[in-house]
Every structure is written in structure tokens, then in C-alpha cells.
């Protein structure tokens, strides 16, 4: 039986997230230059349509599928208050910037994901073991 679970390096996941966020922001910027998506409500509606299209057409790797789903869910539940553009800006800036300029939590998460990709197993063992 084949192992269906492949590990992707944290660097690849971060690069995929940065690319995804960049594409969404560029698509929004193009729409705004065309005179569309000029109000907060129109911006929200555009981003929801764009995210739904990206999910349906599987435009991005599986590494970002969960992020697309969570943004879609959040946008549908909270409406314009979800601030999808702001979240995409944060996602892009946190993934595209140098690791040394990121928050401590981001760097810790990155380090844990890196050692997990190297085969580290986080498990609790009792004192006897």
C-alpha cells in the first residue's frame, strides 16, 4: 500500500502561501484599476468570488487549500467585517518577508514544522519509558 501522506517542507508551504496571497492581492488591484471593487463591500464580494474560483478550479497547491477554505468560511460568516484584504496583506507580508523579521511565534512555528518535516515525532511518553 502506498503512503498517501507526503511531507512538504515548511519553506515550500510558506512560499506557496506567499504566492497565493500575492495572486489574490494582484487580482484585486487589477479590478480596482479597472474601476471595479472600489467600495469595501465590492472588494469583499470580489475576494469571495476569487477565493471560491481558486478553490473550485484548484489553482493552487494542496498546501494552501486549508487556508483558502478558512478565508472563504470567515468571509461568508462575517461578511465585510472579515477584512479579507487585510488578512491577505498580513499573510503575504508574513510569508514573503525575511524570517528574522517575523514574530517569535511565527519563527517558533516555522522551526517546529521544519523539524517535523525531518521526521521528528512529538509524543508524550510516561516516566517508565
PDB file of N, CA and C in Angstrom, residues 18-100:
ATOM      1  N   UNK A  18       2.693  32.599   0.287  1.00  0.00           N
ATOM      2  CA  UNK A  18       3.058  33.928  -0.207  1.00  0.00           C
ATOM      3  C   UNK A  18       2.574  34.109  -1.635  1.00  0.00           C
ATOM      4  N   UNK A  19       2.746  33.100  -2.461  1.00  0.00           N
ATOM      5  CA  UNK A  19       2.305  33.173  -3.857  1.00  0.00           C
ATOM      6  C   UNK A  19       0.781  33.311  -3.945  1.00  0.00           C
ATOM      7  N   UNK A  20       0.085  32.533  -3.158  1.00  0.00           N
ATOM      8  CA  UNK A  20      -1.375  32.598  -3.129  1.00  0.00           C
ATOM      9  C   UNK A  20      -1.867  33.998  -2.738  1.00  0.00           C
ATOM     10  N   UNK A  21      -1.325  34.538  -1.646  1.00  0.00           N
ATOM     11  CA  UNK A  21      -1.745  35.856  -1.177  1.00  0.00           C
ATOM     12  C   UNK A  21      -1.393  36.933  -2.196  1.00  0.00           C
ATOM     13  N   UNK A  22      -0.214  36.833  -2.806  1.00  0.00           N
ATOM     14  CA  UNK A  22       0.207  37.794  -3.819  1.00  0.00           C
ATOM     15  C   UNK A  22      -0.752  37.774  -5.009  1.00  0.00           C
ATOM     16  N   UNK A  23      -1.130  36.595  -5.464  1.00  0.00           N
ATOM     17  CA  UNK A  23      -2.058  36.481  -6.600  1.00  0.00           C
ATOM     18  C   UNK A  23      -3.407  37.116  -6.277  1.00  0.00           C
ATOM     19  N   UNK A  24      -3.909  36.863  -5.081  1.00  0.00           N
ATOM     20  CA  UNK A  24      -5.201  37.440  -4.684  1.00  0.00           C
ATOM     21  C   UNK A  24      -5.122  38.958  -4.634  1.00  0.00           C
ATOM     22  N   UNK A  25      -4.058  39.485  -4.068  1.00  0.00           N
ATOM     23  CA  UNK A  25      -3.915  40.940  -3.965  1.00  0.00           C
ATOM     24  C   UNK A  25      -3.714  41.595  -5.326  1.00  0.00           C
ATOM     25  N   UNK A  26      -2.984  40.946  -6.211  1.00  0.00           N
ATOM     26  CA  UNK A  26      -2.791  41.481  -7.568  1.00  0.00           C
ATOM     27  C   UNK A  26      -4.108  41.468  -8.335  1.00  0.00           C
ATOM     28  N   UNK A  27      -4.873  40.382  -8.217  1.00  0.00           N
ATOM     29  CA  UNK A  27      -6.178  40.321  -8.884  1.00  0.00           C
ATOM     30  C   UNK A  27      -7.090  41.440  -8.383  1.00  0.00           C
ATOM     31  N   UNK A  28      -7.074  41.683  -7.090  1.00  0.00           N
ATOM     32  CA  UNK A  28      -7.880  42.766  -6.518  1.00  0.00           C
ATOM     33  C   UNK A  28      -7.406  44.122  -7.031  1.00  0.00           C
ATOM     34  N   UNK A  29      -6.118  44.323  -7.080  1.00  0.00           N
ATOM     35  CA  UNK A  29      -5.575  45.593  -7.562  1.00  0.00           C
ATOM     36  C   UNK A  29      -5.954  45.852  -9.018  1.00  0.00           C
ATOM     37  N   UNK A  30      -5.904  44.820  -9.834  1.00  0.00           N
ATOM     38  CA  UNK A  30      -6.294  44.964 -11.243  1.00  0.00           C
ATOM     39  C   UNK A  30      -7.765  45.357 -11.347  1.00  0.00           C
ATOM     40  N   UNK A  31      -8.604  44.717 -10.545  1.00  0.00           N
ATOM     41  CA  UNK A  31     -10.033  45.059 -10.566  1.00  0.00           C
ATOM     42  C   UNK A  31     -10.249  46.504 -10.118  1.00  0.00           C
ATOM     43  N   UNK A  32      -9.490  46.951  -9.143  1.00  0.00           N
ATOM     44  CA  UNK A  32      -9.633  48.321  -8.671  1.00  0.00           C
ATOM     45  C   UNK A  32      -9.143  49.314  -9.720  1.00  0.00           C
ATOM     46  N   UNK A  33      -8.109  48.967 -10.463  1.00  0.00           N
ATOM     47  CA  UNK A  33      -7.639  49.831 -11.537  1.00  0.00           C
ATOM     48  C   UNK A  33      -8.665  49.942 -12.653  1.00  0.00           C
ATOM     49  N   UNK A  34      -9.435  48.891 -12.855  1.00  0.00           N
ATOM     50  CA  UNK A  34     -10.491  48.894 -13.869  1.00  0.00           C
ATOM     51  C   UNK A  34     -11.740  49.622 -13.387  1.00  0.00           C
ATOM     52  N   UNK A  35     -11.710  50.133 -12.163  1.00  0.00           N
ATOM     53  CA  UNK A  35     -12.853  50.866 -11.625  1.00  0.00           C
ATOM     54  C   UNK A  35     -13.851  49.986 -10.902  1.00  0.00           C
ATOM     55  N   UNK A  36     -13.562  48.725 -10.793  1.00  0.00           N
ATOM     56  CA  UNK A  36     -14.432  47.810 -10.065  1.00  0.00           C
ATOM     57  C   UNK A  36     -13.845  47.577  -8.689  1.00  0.00           C
ATOM     58  N   UNK A  37     -14.621  47.032  -7.809  1.00  0.00           N
ATOM     59  CA  UNK A  37     -14.187  46.729  -6.439  1.00  0.00           C
ATOM     60  C   UNK A  37     -13.656  47.973  -5.747  1.00  0.00           C
ATOM     61  N   UNK A  38     -14.409  49.078  -5.890  1.00  0.00           N
ATOM     62  CA  UNK A  38     -13.939  50.345  -5.310  1.00  0.00           C
ATOM     63  C   UNK A  38     -14.452  50.569  -3.880  1.00  0.00           C
ATOM     64  N   UNK A  39     -15.541  49.927  -3.510  1.00  0.00           N
ATOM     65  CA  UNK A  39     -16.069  50.077  -2.152  1.00  0.00           C
ATOM     66  C   UNK A  39     -15.672  48.858  -1.317  1.00  0.00           C
ATOM     67  N   UNK A  40     -15.732  48.972   0.013  1.00  0.00           N
ATOM     68  CA  UNK A  40     -15.408  47.813   0.853  1.00  0.00           C
ATOM     69  C   UNK A  40     -16.307  46.602   0.571  1.00  0.00           C
ATOM     70  N   UNK A  41     -17.573  46.836   0.301  1.00  0.00           N
ATOM     71  CA  UNK A  41     -18.484  45.733   0.006  1.00  0.00           C
ATOM     72  C   UNK A  41     -18.140  45.077  -1.329  1.00  0.00           C
ATOM     73  N   UNK A  42     -17.814  45.884  -2.336  1.00  0.00           N
ATOM     74  CA  UNK A  42     -17.439  45.336  -3.641  1.00  0.00           C
ATOM     75  C   UNK A  42     -16.111  44.583  -3.547  1.00  0.00           C
ATOM     76  N   UNK A  43     -15.192  45.094  -2.744  1.00  0.00           N
ATOM     77  CA  UNK A  43     -13.913  44.418  -2.532  1.00  0.00           C
ATOM     78  C   UNK A  43     -14.134  43.057  -1.885  1.00  0.00           C
ATOM     79  N   UNK A  44     -14.988  43.034  -0.866  1.00  0.00           N
ATOM     80  CA  UNK A  44     -15.293  41.778  -0.181  1.00  0.00           C
ATOM     81  C   UNK A  44     -15.937  40.777  -1.145  1.00  0.00           C
ATOM     82  N   UNK A  45     -16.909  41.238  -1.930  1.00  0.00           N
ATOM     83  CA  UNK A  45     -17.596  40.350  -2.871  1.00  0.00           C
ATOM     84  C   UNK A  45     -16.618  39.802  -3.910  1.00  0.00           C
ATOM     85  N   UNK A  46     -15.729  40.662  -4.406  1.00  0.00           N
ATOM     86  CA  UNK A  46     -14.747  40.201  -5.386  1.00  0.00           C
ATOM     87  C   UNK A  46     -13.838  39.136  -4.789  1.00  0.00           C
ATOM     88  N   UNK A  47     -13.320  39.403  -3.582  1.00  0.00           N
ATOM     89  CA  UNK A  47     -12.407  38.435  -2.962  1.00  0.00           C
ATOM     90  C   UNK A  47     -13.102  37.112  -2.669  1.00  0.00           C
ATOM     91  N   UNK A  48     -14.362  37.156  -2.266  1.00  0.00           N
ATOM     92  CA  UNK A  48     -15.094  35.903  -2.053  1.00  0.00           C
ATOM     93  C   UNK A  48     -15.236  35.126  -3.355  1.00  0.00           C
ATOM     94  N   UNK A  49     -15.581  35.810  -4.426  1.00  0.00           N
ATOM     95  CA  UNK A  49     -15.703  35.139  -5.734  1.00  0.00           C
ATOM     96  C   UNK A  49     -14.353  34.586  -6.178  1.00  0.00           C
ATOM     97  N   UNK A  50     -13.318  35.380  -5.979  1.00  0.00           N
ATOM     98  CA  UNK A  50     -11.987  34.947  -6.396  1.00  0.00           C
ATOM     99  C   UNK A  50     -11.538  33.719  -5.602  1.00  0.00           C
ATOM    100  N   UNK A  51     -11.752  33.734  -4.304  1.00  0.00           N
ATOM    101  CA  UNK A  51     -11.378  32.587  -3.463  1.00  0.00           C
ATOM    102  C   UNK A  51     -12.182  31.343  -3.833  1.00  0.00           C
ATOM    103  N   UNK A  52     -13.477  31.528  -4.075  1.00  0.00           N
ATOM    104  CA  UNK A  52     -14.315  30.388  -4.466  1.00  0.00           C
ATOM    105  C   UNK A  52     -13.852  29.814  -5.803  1.00  0.00           C
ATOM    106  N   UNK A  53     -13.506  30.689  -6.734  1.00  0.00           N
ATOM    107  CA  UNK A  53     -12.997  30.226  -8.027  1.00  0.00           C
ATOM    108  C   UNK A  53     -11.667  29.511  -7.892  1.00  0.00           C
ATOM    109  N   UNK A  54     -10.788  30.047  -7.058  1.00  0.00           N
ATOM    110  CA  UNK A  54      -9.483  29.411  -6.843  1.00  0.00           C
ATOM    111  C   UNK A  54      -9.649  28.036  -6.215  1.00  0.00           C
ATOM    112  N   UNK A  55     -10.602  27.927  -5.301  1.00  0.00           N
ATOM    113  CA  UNK A  55     -10.847  26.638  -4.654  1.00  0.00           C
ATOM    114  C   UNK A  55     -11.450  25.640  -5.642  1.00  0.00           C
ATOM    115  N   UNK A  56     -12.442  26.075  -6.381  1.00  0.00           N
ATOM    116  CA  UNK A  56     -13.132  25.173  -7.310  1.00  0.00           C
ATOM    117  C   UNK A  56     -12.206  24.705  -8.434  1.00  0.00           C
ATOM    118  N   UNK A  57     -11.404  25.624  -8.954  1.00  0.00           N
ATOM    119  CA  UNK A  57     -10.523  25.291 -10.071  1.00  0.00           C
ATOM    120  C   UNK A  57      -9.186  24.695  -9.622  1.00  0.00           C
ATOM    121  N   UNK A  58      -8.981  24.640  -8.318  1.00  0.00           N
ATOM    122  CA  UNK A  58      -7.737  24.097  -7.753  1.00  0.00           C
ATOM    123  C   UNK A  58      -6.519  24.768  -8.376  1.00  0.00           C
ATOM    124  N   UNK A  59      -6.512  26.097  -8.325  1.00  0.00           N
ATOM    125  CA  UNK A  59      -5.433  26.892  -8.916  1.00  0.00           C
ATOM    126  C   UNK A  59      -4.131  26.805  -8.138  1.00  0.00           C
ATOM    127  N   UNK A  60      -4.219  26.455  -6.874  1.00  0.00           N
ATOM    128  CA  UNK A  60      -3.048  26.484  -6.000  1.00  0.00           C
ATOM    129  C   UNK A  60      -2.791  25.099  -5.425  1.00  0.00           C
ATOM    130  N   UNK A  61      -1.574  24.870  -4.937  1.00  0.00           N
ATOM    131  CA  UNK A  61      -1.243  23.547  -4.377  1.00  0.00           C
ATOM    132  C   UNK A  61      -2.091  23.210  -3.153  1.00  0.00           C
ATOM    133  N   UNK A  62      -2.094  21.953  -2.810  1.00  0.00           N
ATOM    134  CA  UNK A  62      -2.851  21.487  -1.642  1.00  0.00           C
ATOM    135  C   UNK A  62      -2.389  22.124  -0.346  1.00  0.00           C
ATOM    136  N   UNK A  63      -1.173  22.606  -0.325  1.00  0.00           N
ATOM    137  CA  UNK A  63      -0.641  23.213   0.893  1.00  0.00           C
ATOM    138  C   UNK A  63      -1.412  24.455   1.311  1.00  0.00           C
ATOM    139  N   UNK A  64      -2.114  25.089   0.368  1.00  0.00           N
ATOM    140  CA  UNK A  64      -2.879  26.289   0.714  1.00  0.00           C
ATOM    141  C   UNK A  64      -4.387  26.046   0.697  1.00  0.00           C
ATOM    142  N   UNK A  65      -4.805  24.831   0.426  1.00  0.00           N
ATOM    143  CA  UNK A  65      -6.240  24.532   0.341  1.00  0.00           C
ATOM    144  C   UNK A  65      -6.964  24.847   1.644  1.00  0.00           C
ATOM    145  N   UNK A  66      -6.366  24.514   2.762  1.00  0.00           N
ATOM    146  CA  UNK A  66      -6.998  24.769   4.058  1.00  0.00           C
ATOM    147  C   UNK A  66      -7.093  26.273   4.323  1.00  0.00           C
ATOM    148  N   UNK A  67      -6.111  27.030   3.892  1.00  0.00           N
ATOM    149  CA  UNK A  67      -6.146  28.475   4.072  1.00  0.00           C
ATOM    150  C   UNK A  67      -7.237  29.112   3.213  1.00  0.00           C
ATOM    151  N   UNK A  68      -7.383  28.632   1.995  1.00  0.00           N
ATOM    152  CA  UNK A  68      -8.453  29.136   1.129  1.00  0.00           C
ATOM    153  C   UNK A  68      -9.806  28.847   1.762  1.00  0.00           C
ATOM    154  N   UNK A  69      -9.968  27.626   2.249  1.00  0.00           N
ATOM    155  CA  UNK A  69     -11.237  27.238   2.873  1.00  0.00           C
ATOM    156  C   UNK A  69     -11.536  28.097   4.097  1.00  0.00           C
ATOM    157  N   UNK A  70     -10.544  28.334   4.925  1.00  0.00           N
ATOM    158  CA  UNK A  70     -10.788  29.124   6.131  1.00  0.00           C
ATOM    159  C   UNK A  70     -11.104  30.582   5.793  1.00  0.00           C
ATOM    160  N   UNK A  71     -10.451  31.139   4.787  1.00  0.00           N
ATOM    161  CA  UNK A  71     -10.773  32.512   4.364  1.00  0.00           C
ATOM    162  C   UNK A  71     -12.183  32.590   3.795  1.00  0.00           C
ATOM    163  N   UNK A  72     -12.556  31.594   3.017  1.00  0.00           N
ATOM    164  CA  UNK A  72     -13.920  31.553   2.467  1.00  0.00           C
ATOM    165  C   UNK A  72     -14.962  31.460   3.575  1.00  0.00           C
ATOM    166  N   UNK A  73     -14.743  30.582   4.508  1.00  0.00           N
ATOM    167  CA  UNK A  73     -15.687  30.407   5.622  1.00  0.00           C
ATOM    168  C   UNK A  73     -15.796  31.685   6.427  1.00  0.00           C
ATOM    169  N   UNK A  74     -14.669  32.273   6.740  1.00  0.00           N
ATOM    170  CA  UNK A  74     -14.660  33.508   7.513  1.00  0.00           C
ATOM    171  C   UNK A  74     -15.375  34.629   6.765  1.00  0.00           C
ATOM    172  N   UNK A  75     -15.094  34.745   5.475  1.00  0.00           N
ATOM    173  CA  UNK A  75     -15.728  35.786   4.670  1.00  0.00           C
ATOM    174  C   UNK A  75     -17.228  35.603   4.549  1.00  0.00           C
ATOM    175  N   UNK A  76     -17.667  34.375   4.463  1.00  0.00           N
ATOM    176  CA  UNK A  76     -19.102  34.109   4.355  1.00  0.00           C
ATOM    177  C   UNK A  76     -19.818  34.321   5.682  1.00  0.00           C
ATOM    178  N   UNK A  77     -19.146  34.020   6.775  1.00  0.00           N
ATOM    179  CA  UNK A  77     -19.782  34.171   8.085  1.00  0.00           C
ATOM    180  C   UNK A  77     -19.814  35.620   8.551  1.00  0.00           C
ATOM    181  N   UNK A  78     -18.720  36.330   8.382  1.00  0.00           N
ATOM    182  CA  UNK A  78     -18.617  37.681   8.927  1.00  0.00           C
ATOM    183  C   UNK A  78     -18.897  38.785   7.919  1.00  0.00           C
ATOM    184  N   UNK A  79     -18.955  38.446   6.648  1.00  0.00           N
ATOM    185  CA  UNK A  79     -19.180  39.471   5.640  1.00  0.00           C
ATOM    186  C   UNK A  79     -17.971  40.398   5.552  1.00  0.00           C
ATOM    187  N   UNK A  80     -18.202  41.667   5.210  1.00  0.00           N
ATOM    188  CA  UNK A  80     -17.085  42.615   5.070  1.00  0.00           C
ATOM    189  C   UNK A  80     -16.286  42.805   6.358  1.00  0.00           C
ATOM    190  N   UNK A  81     -16.877  42.484   7.507  1.00  0.00           N
ATOM    191  CA  UNK A  81     -16.155  42.605   8.779  1.00  0.00           C
ATOM    192  C   UNK A  81     -14.999  41.607   8.868  1.00  0.00           C
ATOM    193  N   UNK A  82     -14.959  40.617   7.994  1.00  0.00           N
ATOM    194  CA  UNK A  82     -13.864  39.642   7.983  1.00  0.00           C
ATOM    195  C   UNK A  82     -12.556  40.271   7.529  1.00  0.00           C
ATOM    196  N   UNK A  83     -12.652  41.391   6.824  1.00  0.00           N
ATOM    197  CA  UNK A  83     -11.473  42.118   6.350  1.00  0.00           C
ATOM    198  C   UNK A  83     -10.513  41.201   5.593  1.00  0.00           C
ATOM    199  N   UNK A  84     -11.026  40.577   4.542  1.00  0.00           N
ATOM    200  CA  UNK A  84     -10.229  39.629   3.776  1.00  0.00           C
ATOM    201  C   UNK A  84      -8.985  40.276   3.178  1.00  0.00           C
ATOM    202  N   UNK A  85      -9.121  41.501   2.688  1.00  0.00           N
ATOM    203  CA  UNK A  85      -7.959  42.169   2.095  1.00  0.00           C
ATOM    204  C   UNK A  85      -6.859  42.352   3.140  1.00  0.00           C
ATOM    205  N   UNK A  86      -7.243  42.770   4.317  1.00  0.00           N
ATOM    206  CA  UNK A  86      -6.265  42.971   5.389  1.00  0.00           C
ATOM    207  C   UNK A  86      -5.599  41.643   5.763  1.00  0.00           C
ATOM    208  N   UNK A  87      -6.380  40.587   5.807  1.00  0.00           N
ATOM    209  CA  UNK A  87      -5.828  39.269   6.136  1.00  0.00           C
ATOM    210  C   UNK A  87      -4.870  38.780   5.053  1.00  0.00           C
ATOM    211  N   UNK A  88      -5.217  39.021   3.797  1.00  0.00           N
ATOM    212  CA  UNK A  88      -4.334  38.625   2.696  1.00  0.00           C
ATOM    213  C   UNK A  88      -3.047  39.448   2.716  1.00  0.00           C
ATOM    214  N   UNK A  89      -3.156  40.737   3.025  1.00  0.00           N
ATOM    215  CA  UNK A  89      -1.957  41.577   3.154  1.00  0.00           C
ATOM    216  C   UNK A  89      -1.046  41.048   4.253  1.00  0.00           C
ATOM    217  N   UNK A  90      -1.642  40.687   5.394  1.00  0.00           N
ATOM    218  CA  UNK A  90      -0.851  40.155   6.504  1.00  0.00           C
ATOM    219  C   UNK A  90      -0.207  38.826   6.111  1.00  0.00           C
ATOM    220  N   UNK A  91      -0.979  37.969   5.460  1.00  0.00           N
ATOM    221  CA  UNK A  91      -0.463  36.669   5.037  1.00  0.00           C
ATOM    222  C   UNK A  91       0.717  36.854   4.097  1.00  0.00           C
ATOM    223  N   UNK A  92       0.582  37.753   3.139  1.00  0.00           N
ATOM    224  CA  UNK A  92       1.671  37.981   2.187  1.00  0.00           C
ATOM    225  C   UNK A  92       2.897  38.560   2.892  1.00  0.00           C
ATOM    226  N   UNK A  93       2.692  39.564   3.730  1.00  0.00           N
ATOM    227  CA  UNK A  93       3.850  40.199   4.375  1.00  0.00           C
ATOM    228  C   UNK A  93       4.547  39.244   5.340  1.00  0.00           C
ATOM    229  N   UNK A  94       3.786  38.384   6.009  1.00  0.00           N
ATOM    230  CA  UNK A  94       4.419  37.456   6.943  1.00  0.00           C
ATOM    231  C   UNK A  94       5.123  36.311   6.230  1.00  0.00           C
ATOM    232  N   UNK A  95       4.669  35.958   5.044  1.00  0.00           N
ATOM    233  CA  UNK A  95       5.300  34.851   4.321  1.00  0.00           C
ATOM    234  C   UNK A  95       6.398  35.309   3.372  1.00  0.00           C
ATOM    235  N   UNK A  96       6.314  36.535   2.888  1.00  0.00           N
ATOM    236  CA  UNK A  96       7.281  36.999   1.898  1.00  0.00           C
ATOM    237  C   UNK A  96       8.495  37.666   2.539  1.00  0.00           C
ATOM    238  N   UNK A  97       8.350  38.129   3.762  1.00  0.00           N
ATOM    239  CA  UNK A  97       9.455  38.818   4.416  1.00  0.00           C
ATOM    240  C   UNK A  97      10.502  37.849   4.939  1.00  0.00           C
ATOM    241  N   UNK A  98      11.678  38.384   5.273  1.00  0.00           N
ATOM    242  CA  UNK A  98      12.730  37.524   5.837  1.00  0.00           C
ATOM    243  C   UNK A  98      12.296  36.930   7.170  1.00  0.00           C
ATOM    244  N   UNK A  99      12.732  35.729   7.445  1.00  0.00           N
ATOM    245  CA  UNK A  99      12.344  35.023   8.661  1.00  0.00           C
ATOM    246  C   UNK A  99      12.784  35.769   9.916  1.00  0.00           C
ATOM    247  N   UNK A 100      13.911  36.430   9.852  1.00  0.00           N
ATOM    248  CA  UNK A 100      14.413  37.154  11.026  1.00  0.00           C
ATOM    249  C   UNK A 100      13.525  38.336  11.413  1.00  0.00           C
TER     250      UNK A 100
END
